[in-house]
Short mmCIF file of C-alpha atoms in Angstrom, two decimals:
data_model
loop_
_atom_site.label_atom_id
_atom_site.label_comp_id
_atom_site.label_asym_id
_atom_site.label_seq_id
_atom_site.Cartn_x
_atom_site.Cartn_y
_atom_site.Cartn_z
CA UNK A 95 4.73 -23.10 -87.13
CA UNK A 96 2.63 -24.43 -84.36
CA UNK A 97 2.70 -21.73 -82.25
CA UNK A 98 -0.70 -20.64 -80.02
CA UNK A 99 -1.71 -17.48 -81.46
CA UNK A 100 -2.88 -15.10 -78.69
CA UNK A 101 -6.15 -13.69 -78.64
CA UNK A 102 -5.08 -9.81 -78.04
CA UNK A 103 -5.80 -7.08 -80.18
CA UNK A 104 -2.63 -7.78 -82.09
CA UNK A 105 -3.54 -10.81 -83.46
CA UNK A 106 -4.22 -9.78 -86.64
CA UNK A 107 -0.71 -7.85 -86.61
CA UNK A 108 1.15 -10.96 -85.60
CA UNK A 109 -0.61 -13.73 -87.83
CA UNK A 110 0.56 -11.63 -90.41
CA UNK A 111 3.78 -11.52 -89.59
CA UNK A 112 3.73 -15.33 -89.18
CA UNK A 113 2.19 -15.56 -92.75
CA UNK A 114 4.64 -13.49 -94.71
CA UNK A 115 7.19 -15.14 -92.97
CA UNK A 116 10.59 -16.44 -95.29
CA UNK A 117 13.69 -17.61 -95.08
CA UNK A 118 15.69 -14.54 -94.31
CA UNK A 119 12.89 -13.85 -91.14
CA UNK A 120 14.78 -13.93 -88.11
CA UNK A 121 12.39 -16.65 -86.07
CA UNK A 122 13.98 -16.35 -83.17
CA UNK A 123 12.55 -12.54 -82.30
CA UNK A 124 9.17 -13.82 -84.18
CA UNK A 125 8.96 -16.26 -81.82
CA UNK A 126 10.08 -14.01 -78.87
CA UNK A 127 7.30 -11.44 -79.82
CA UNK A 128 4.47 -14.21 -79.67
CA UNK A 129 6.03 -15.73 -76.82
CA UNK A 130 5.61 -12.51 -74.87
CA UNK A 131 2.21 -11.23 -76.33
CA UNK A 132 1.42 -15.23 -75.08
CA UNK A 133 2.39 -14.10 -71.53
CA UNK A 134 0.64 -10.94 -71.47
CA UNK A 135 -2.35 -13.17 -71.86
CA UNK A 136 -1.59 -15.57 -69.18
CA UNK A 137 -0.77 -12.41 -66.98
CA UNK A 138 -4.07 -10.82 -67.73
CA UNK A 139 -6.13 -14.01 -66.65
CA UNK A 140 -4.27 -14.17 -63.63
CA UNK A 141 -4.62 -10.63 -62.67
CA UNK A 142 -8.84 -11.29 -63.08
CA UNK A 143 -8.29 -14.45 -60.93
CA UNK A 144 -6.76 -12.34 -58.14
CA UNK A 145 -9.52 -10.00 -58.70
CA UNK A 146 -12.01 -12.26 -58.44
CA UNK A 147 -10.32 -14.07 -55.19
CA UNK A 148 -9.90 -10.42 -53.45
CA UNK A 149 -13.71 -9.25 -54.17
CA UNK A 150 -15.08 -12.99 -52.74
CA UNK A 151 -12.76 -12.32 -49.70
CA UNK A 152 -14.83 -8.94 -49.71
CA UNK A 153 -18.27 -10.35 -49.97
CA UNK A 154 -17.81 -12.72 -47.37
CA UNK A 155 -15.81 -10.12 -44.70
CA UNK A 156 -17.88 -8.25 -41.98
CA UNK A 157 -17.04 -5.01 -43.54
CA UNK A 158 -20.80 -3.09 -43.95
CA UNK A 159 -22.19 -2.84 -47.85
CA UNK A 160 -21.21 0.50 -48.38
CA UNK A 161 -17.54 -0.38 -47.59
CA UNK A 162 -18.00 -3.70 -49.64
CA UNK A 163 -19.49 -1.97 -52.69
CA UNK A 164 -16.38 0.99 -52.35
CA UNK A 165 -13.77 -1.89 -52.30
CA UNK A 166 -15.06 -4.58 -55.07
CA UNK A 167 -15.32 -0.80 -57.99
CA UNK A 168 -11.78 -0.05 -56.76
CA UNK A 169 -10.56 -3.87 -57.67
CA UNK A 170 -12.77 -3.65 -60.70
CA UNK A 171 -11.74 -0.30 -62.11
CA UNK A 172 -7.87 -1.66 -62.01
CA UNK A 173 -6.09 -2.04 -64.36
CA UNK A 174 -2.66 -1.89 -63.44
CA UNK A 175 -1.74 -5.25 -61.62
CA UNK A 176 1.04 -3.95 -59.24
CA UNK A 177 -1.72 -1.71 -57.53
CA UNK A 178 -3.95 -5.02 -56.36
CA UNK A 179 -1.72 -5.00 -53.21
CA UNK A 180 -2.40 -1.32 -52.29
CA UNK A 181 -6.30 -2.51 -52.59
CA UNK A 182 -5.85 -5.50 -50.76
CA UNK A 183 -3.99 -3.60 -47.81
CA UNK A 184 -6.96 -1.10 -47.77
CA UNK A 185 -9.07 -4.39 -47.54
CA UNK A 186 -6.61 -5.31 -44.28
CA UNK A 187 -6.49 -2.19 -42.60
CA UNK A 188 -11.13 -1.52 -42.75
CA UNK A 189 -11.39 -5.31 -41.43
CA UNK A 190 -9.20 -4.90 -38.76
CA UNK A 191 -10.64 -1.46 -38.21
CA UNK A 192 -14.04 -3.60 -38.65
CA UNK A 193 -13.03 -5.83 -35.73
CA UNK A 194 -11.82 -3.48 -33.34
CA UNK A 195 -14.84 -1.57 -34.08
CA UNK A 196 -16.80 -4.69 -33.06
CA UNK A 197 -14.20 -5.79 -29.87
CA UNK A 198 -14.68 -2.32 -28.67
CA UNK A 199 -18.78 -2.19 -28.62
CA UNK A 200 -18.49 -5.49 -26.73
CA UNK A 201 -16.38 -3.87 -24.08
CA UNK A 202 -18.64 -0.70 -23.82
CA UNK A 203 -21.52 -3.36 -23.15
CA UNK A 204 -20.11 -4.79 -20.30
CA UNK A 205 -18.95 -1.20 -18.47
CA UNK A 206 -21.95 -1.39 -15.97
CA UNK A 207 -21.62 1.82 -14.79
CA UNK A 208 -22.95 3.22 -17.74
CA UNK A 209 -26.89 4.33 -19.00
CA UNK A 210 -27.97 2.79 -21.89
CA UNK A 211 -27.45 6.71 -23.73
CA UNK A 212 -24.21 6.82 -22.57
CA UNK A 213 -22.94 3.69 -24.45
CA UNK A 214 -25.10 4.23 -27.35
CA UNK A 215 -23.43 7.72 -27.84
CA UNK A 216 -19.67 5.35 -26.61
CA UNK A 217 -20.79 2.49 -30.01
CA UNK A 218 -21.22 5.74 -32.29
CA UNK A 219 -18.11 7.38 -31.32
CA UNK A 220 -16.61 3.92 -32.29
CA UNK A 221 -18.93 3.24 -35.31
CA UNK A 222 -17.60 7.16 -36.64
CA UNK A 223 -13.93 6.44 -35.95
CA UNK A 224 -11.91 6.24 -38.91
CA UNK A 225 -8.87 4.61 -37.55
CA UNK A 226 -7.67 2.05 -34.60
CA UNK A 227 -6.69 5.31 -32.18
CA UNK A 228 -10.11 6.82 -32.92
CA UNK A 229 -11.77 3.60 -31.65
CA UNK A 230 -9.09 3.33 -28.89
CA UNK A 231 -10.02 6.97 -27.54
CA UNK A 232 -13.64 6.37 -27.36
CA UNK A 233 -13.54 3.05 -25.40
CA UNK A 234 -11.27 5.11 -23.23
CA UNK A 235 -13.98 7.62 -23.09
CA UNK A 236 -16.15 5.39 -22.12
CA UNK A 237 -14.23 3.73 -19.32
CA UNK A 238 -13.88 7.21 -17.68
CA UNK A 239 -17.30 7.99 -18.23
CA UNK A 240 -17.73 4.65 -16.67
CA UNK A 241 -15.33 5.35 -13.55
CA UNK A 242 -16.98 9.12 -13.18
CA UNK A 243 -20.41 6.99 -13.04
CA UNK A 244 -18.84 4.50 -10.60
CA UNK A 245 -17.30 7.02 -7.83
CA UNK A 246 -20.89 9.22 -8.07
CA UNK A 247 -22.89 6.75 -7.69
CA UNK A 248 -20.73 5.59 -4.52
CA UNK A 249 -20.50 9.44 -3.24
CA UNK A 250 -24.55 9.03 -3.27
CA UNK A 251 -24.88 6.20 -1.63
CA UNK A 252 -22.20 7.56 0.73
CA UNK A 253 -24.08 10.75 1.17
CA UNK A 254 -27.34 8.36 1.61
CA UNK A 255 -25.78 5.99 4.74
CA UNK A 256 -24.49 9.35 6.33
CA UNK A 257 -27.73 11.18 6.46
CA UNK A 258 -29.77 7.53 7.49
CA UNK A 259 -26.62 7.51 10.54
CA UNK A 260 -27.24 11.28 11.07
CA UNK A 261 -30.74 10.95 11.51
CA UNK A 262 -30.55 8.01 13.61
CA UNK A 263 -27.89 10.30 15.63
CA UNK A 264 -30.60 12.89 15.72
CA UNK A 265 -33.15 10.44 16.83
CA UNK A 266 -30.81 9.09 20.55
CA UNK A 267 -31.21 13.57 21.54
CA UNK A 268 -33.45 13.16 24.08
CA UNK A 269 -33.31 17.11 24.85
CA UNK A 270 -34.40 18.64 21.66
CA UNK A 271 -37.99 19.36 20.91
CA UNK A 272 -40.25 17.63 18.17
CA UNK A 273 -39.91 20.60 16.57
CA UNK A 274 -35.98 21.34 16.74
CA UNK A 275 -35.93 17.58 15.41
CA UNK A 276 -38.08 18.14 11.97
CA UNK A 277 -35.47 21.24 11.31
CA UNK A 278 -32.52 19.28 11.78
CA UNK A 279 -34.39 16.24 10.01
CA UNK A 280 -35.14 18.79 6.93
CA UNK A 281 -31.42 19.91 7.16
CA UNK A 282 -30.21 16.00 6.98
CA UNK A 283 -32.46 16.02 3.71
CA UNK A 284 -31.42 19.29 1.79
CA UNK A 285 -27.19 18.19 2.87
CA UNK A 286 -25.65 17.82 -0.81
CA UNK A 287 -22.56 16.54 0.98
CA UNK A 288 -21.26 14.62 4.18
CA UNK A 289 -19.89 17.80 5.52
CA UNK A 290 -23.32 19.80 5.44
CA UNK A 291 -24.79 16.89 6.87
CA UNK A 292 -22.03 16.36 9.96
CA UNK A 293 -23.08 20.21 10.29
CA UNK A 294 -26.64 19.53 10.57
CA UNK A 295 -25.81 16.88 13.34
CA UNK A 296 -23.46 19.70 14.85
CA UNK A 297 -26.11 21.90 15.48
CA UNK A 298 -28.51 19.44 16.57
CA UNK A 299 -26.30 18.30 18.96
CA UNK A 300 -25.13 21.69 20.18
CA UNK A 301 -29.14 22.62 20.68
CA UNK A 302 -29.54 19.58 22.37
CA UNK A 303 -26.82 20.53 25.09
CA UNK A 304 -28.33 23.86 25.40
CA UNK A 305 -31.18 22.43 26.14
CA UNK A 306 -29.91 20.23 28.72
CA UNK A 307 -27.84 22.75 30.36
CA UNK A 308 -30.89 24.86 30.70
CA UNK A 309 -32.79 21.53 32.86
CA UNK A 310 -29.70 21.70 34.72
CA UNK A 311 -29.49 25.51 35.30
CA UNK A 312 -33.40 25.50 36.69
CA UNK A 313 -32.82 22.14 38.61
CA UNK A 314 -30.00 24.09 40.10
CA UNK A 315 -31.85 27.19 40.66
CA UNK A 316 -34.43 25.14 43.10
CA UNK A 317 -30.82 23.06 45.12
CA UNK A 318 -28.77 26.59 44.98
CA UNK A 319 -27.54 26.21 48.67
CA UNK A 320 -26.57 22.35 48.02
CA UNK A 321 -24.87 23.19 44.78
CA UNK A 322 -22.87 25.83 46.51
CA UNK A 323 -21.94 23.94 49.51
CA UNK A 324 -20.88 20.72 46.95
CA UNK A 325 -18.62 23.20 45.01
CA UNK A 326 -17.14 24.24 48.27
CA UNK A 327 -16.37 20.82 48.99
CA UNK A 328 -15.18 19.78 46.16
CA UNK A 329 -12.80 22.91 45.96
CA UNK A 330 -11.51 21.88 49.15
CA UNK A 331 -11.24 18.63 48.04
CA UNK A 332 -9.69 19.88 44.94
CA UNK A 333 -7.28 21.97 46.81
CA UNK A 334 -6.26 18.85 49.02
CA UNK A 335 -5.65 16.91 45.82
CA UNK A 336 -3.54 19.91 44.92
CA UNK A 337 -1.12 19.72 47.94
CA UNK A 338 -0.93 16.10 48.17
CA UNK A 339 -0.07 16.15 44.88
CA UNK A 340 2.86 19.00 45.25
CA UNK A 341 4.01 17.02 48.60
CA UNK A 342 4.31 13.94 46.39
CA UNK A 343 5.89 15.71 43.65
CA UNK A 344 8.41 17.23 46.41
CA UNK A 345 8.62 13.54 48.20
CA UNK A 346 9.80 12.36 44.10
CA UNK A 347 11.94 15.17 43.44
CA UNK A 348 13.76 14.73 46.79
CA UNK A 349 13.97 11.04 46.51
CA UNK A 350 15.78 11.89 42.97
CA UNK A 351 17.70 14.05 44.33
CA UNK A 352 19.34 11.73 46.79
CA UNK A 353 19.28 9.36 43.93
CA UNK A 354 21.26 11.76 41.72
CA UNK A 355 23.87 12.55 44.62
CA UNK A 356 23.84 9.13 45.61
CA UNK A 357 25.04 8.33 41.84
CA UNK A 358 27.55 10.92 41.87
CA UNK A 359 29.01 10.23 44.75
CA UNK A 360 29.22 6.50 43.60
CA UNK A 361 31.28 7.90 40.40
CA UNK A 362 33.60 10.14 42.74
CA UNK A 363 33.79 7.11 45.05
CA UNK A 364 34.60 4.49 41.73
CA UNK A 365 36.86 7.47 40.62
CA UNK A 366 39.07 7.25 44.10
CA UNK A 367 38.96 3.28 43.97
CA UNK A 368 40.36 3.36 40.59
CA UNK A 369 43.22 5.99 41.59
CA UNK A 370 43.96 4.29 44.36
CA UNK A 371 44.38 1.11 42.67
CA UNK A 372 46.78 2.95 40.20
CA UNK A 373 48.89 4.17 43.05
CA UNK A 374 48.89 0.45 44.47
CA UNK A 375 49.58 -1.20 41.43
CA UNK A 376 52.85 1.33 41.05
CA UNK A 377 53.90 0.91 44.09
CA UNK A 378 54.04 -2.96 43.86
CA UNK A 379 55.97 -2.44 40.48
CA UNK A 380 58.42 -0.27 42.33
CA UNK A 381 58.96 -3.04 45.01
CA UNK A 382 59.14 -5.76 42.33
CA UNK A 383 62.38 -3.58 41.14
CA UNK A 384 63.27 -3.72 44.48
CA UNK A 385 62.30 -6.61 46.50
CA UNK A 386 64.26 -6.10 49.96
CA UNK A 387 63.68 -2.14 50.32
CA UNK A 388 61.66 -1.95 53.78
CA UNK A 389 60.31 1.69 52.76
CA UNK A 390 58.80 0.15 49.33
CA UNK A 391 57.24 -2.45 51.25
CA UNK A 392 55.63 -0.42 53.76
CA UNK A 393 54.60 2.27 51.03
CA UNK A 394 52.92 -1.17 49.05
CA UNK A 395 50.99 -2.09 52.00
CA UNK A 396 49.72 1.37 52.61
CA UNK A 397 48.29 1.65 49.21
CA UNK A 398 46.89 -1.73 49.19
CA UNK A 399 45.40 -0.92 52.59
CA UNK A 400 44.15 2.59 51.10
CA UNK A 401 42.94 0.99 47.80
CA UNK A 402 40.61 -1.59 49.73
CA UNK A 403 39.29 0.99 51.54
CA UNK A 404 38.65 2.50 48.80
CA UNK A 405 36.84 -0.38 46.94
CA UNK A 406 35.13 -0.61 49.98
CA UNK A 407 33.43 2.77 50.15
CA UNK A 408 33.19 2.79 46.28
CA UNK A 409 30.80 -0.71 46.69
CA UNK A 410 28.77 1.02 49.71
CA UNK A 411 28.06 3.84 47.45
CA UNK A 412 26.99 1.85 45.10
CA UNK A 413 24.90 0.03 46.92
CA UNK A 414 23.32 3.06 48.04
CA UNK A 415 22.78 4.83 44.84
CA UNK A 416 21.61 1.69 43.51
CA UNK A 417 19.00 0.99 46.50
CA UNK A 418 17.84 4.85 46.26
CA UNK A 419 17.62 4.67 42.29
CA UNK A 420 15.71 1.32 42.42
CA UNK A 421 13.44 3.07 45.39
CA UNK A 422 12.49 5.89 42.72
CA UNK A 423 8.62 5.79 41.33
CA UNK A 424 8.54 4.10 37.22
CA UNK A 425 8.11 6.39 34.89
CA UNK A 426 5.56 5.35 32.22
CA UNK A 427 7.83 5.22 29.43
CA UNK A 428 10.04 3.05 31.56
CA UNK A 429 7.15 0.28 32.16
CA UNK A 430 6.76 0.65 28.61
CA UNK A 431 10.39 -0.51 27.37
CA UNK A 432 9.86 -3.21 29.91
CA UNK A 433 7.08 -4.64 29.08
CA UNK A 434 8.98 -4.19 25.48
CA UNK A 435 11.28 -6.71 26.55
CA UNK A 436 9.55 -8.87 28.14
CA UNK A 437 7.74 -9.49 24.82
CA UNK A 438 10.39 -9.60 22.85
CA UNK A 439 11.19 -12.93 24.94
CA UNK A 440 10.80 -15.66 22.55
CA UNK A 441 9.93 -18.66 25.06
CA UNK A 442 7.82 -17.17 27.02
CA UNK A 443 4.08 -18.07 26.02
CA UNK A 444 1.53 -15.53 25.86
CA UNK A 445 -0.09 -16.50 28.95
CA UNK A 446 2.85 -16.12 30.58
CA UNK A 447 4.34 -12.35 28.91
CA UNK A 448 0.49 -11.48 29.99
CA UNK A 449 1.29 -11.97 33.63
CA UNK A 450 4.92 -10.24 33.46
CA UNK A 451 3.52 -7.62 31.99
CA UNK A 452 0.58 -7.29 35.00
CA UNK A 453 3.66 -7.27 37.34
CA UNK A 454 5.07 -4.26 35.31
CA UNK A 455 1.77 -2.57 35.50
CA UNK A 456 1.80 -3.30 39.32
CA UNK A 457 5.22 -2.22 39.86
CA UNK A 458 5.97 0.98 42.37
CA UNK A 459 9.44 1.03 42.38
CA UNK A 460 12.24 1.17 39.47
CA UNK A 461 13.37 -2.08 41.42
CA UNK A 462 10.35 -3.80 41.20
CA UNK A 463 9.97 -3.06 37.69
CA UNK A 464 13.70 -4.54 37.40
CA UNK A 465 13.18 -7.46 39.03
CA UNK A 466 9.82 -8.78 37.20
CA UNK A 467 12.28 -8.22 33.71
CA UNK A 468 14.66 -11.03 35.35
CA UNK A 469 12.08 -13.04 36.16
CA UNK A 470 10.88 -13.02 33.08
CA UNK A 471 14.31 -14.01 31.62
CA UNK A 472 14.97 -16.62 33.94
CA UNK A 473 11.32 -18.42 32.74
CA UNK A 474 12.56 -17.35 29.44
CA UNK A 475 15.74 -19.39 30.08
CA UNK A 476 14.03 -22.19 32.09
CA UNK A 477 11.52 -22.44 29.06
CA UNK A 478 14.71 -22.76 26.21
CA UNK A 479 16.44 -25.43 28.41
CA UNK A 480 13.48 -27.55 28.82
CA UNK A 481 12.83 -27.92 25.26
CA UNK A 482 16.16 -28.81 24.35
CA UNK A 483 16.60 -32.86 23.67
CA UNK A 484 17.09 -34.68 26.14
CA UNK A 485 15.65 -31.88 28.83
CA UNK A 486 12.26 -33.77 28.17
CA UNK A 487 10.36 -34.94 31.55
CA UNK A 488 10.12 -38.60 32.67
CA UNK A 489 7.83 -41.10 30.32
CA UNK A 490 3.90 -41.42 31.38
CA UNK A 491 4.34 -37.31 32.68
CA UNK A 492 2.90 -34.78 30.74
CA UNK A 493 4.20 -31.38 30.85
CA UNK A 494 1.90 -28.24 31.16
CA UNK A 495 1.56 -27.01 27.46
CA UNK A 496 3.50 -24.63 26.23
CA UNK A 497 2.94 -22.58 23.13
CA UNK A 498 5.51 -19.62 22.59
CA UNK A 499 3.94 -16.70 20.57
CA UNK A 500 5.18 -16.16 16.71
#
């Protein structure tokens, strides 16, 4: 007794059951049984309170009617309470279809390489996609649609400064006639790419040398004798050149000749010296062993007399090769490592590897070339030492300034 009696369809049933109740009714499964049908009620109002709450989150979502109107009968036809989720997940998945739908139209609007057709037909591609990858492949659509639009639109203008230069090209030919400069103009216009127009230029050019070269052949024609007599000179001239150059080139390969057996008689020369020292330096071991033997001490003397001499026309050789292979004309990649060097010096400013570098340049000898690259290192040097503490100059005297490249 005092139970709430649910308001189900098996009301009836159950107040019955309450009213015929006795004392051998077992209460406890009575009670059970309206508990439950009690809790089938409760369940049931909160299943239509989540109903409600889903279909307001509906209303008041982006989604478009159509989608709205498909969502809110699903949630009302329910009737299974388990199955609300599956709904609500639906709901989920077309709002955040919804707003990458919308996130993807604003990025299509701000491609500005792209017509006004061209993103229209980009939003419907997105406003047809049924899925997040269908909207992701038609905003990547659009942004190579976008990039195609981008690099034509540059290849025009491209095309457009090239045929503007070409013309201006065609415009400094001072040999071509009005006529020949309309054709190649017209050309320059019908180009539909840089090559066709370089072509265009190409023949204008080559006309314009043909027409030159015809001036030249009739101004010719009228100074025949002078031209032929010039020609003679200069092929005499020409010839000269020729032979001066061959002497030269003979004078140079001599010169490195003697260089070359200047050097290897310097080696053969070393070679003796360092025999000869061998001989002397065993023959003063021998007479260590033997102090007071007369014929060691004569043989000693001999080869320190012999490996002197030897020293002595090993460092005259040397001196020779040395002076010949200093005498010998630069070559160009030898100026080059040089002047390498010299800017590899780190204290040297660049006023100063400028002027080393002249000397190099200026240079007609290996030697001279040699000695600028010391001179160099010994202002190098001088430059180091004078920057060190305590190398500074007297107070009240102000040094020249000195700023050593990077």
């Amino acid at each position: 007794p005092g139970l709430p009696i649910p308001r189900s369809k098996d009301k009836t049933k159950l107040k019955e059951k309450v009213n015929a109740a006795n004392l051998e009714t077992n209460f406890e499964e009575l009670t059970k049984e309206i508990e439950n049908e009690i809790q089938k009620e409760i369940d049931k109002e909160k299943f239509e309170e989540r109903k409600t709450e889903l279909k307001d989150e509906i209303n008041k979502s982006k989604l478009d009617d159509q989608a709205k109107q498909d969502l809110i009968a699903k949630v009302d036809a329910l009737q299974e309470p388990d199955k609300l989720n599956d709904i609500r997940e639906e709901f989920n998945k077309a709002v955040e279809l919804q707003n990458a739908k919308e996130a993807a139209k604003t990025e299509i609007d701000n491609l500005q390489n792209l017509s006004e057709e061209e993103k229209a037909t980009a939003k419907k591609a997105v406003a047809d996609a049924t899925d997040k990858a269908g909207v992701d492949k038609a905003v990547e659509d659009a942004k190579a649609q976008d990039t195609k639009n981008k690099e034509e639109a540059a290849a025009k203008k491209a095309l457009e400064d090239a045929k503007a230069k070409a013309k201006e090209e065609i415009d400094k030919l001072t040999d071509l006639t009005p006529e020949q400069k309309a054709d190649a103009e017209k050309a320059i216009d019908e180009a539909k790419n840089t090559d066709e127009v370089n072509n265009a230029v190409k023949a204008a050019g080559t006309q314009d040398k043909a027409n030159k070269d015809k001036k030249a052949v009739e101004a010719a024609k009228a100074e025949a004798e002078k031209a032929a007599k010039e020609a003679e000179e200069k092929a005499k001239a020409a010839e000269d050149a020729k032979k001066a150059a061959e002497a030269a080139q003979a004078e140079a390969d001599a010169k490195a000749k003697e260089a070359e057996d200047a050097k290897a008689a310097e080696e053969k020369a070393q070679k003796e010296f360092e025999e000869a020292k061998a001989k002397e330096e065993e023959a003063n071991k021998a007479l260590e062993e033997n102090p007071n033997d007369d014929t060691l001490k004569k043989e000693a003397e001999e080869a320190k007399n012999a490996a002197d001499q030897a020293k002595k026309d090993a460092e005259e050789k040397d001196k020779k090769a040395k002076d010949l292979e200093d005498a010998l004309t630069p070559t160009a990649e030898e100026k080059n490592t040089a002047k390498d060097i010299i800017g590899n010096l780190s204290n040297l400013s660049p006023a100063e590897k400028a002027e080393y570098k002249s000397k190099v340049d200026q240079a007609t000898t290996k030697g001279e070339v040699e000695a600028v690259v010391e001179s160099a290192r010994a202002k190098d040097a001088e430059n180091k030492n004078n920057a060190q503490p305590g190398n500074q100059d007297e107070p009240g005297h102000q040094p020249e300034p000195y700023e050593p490249e990077p």
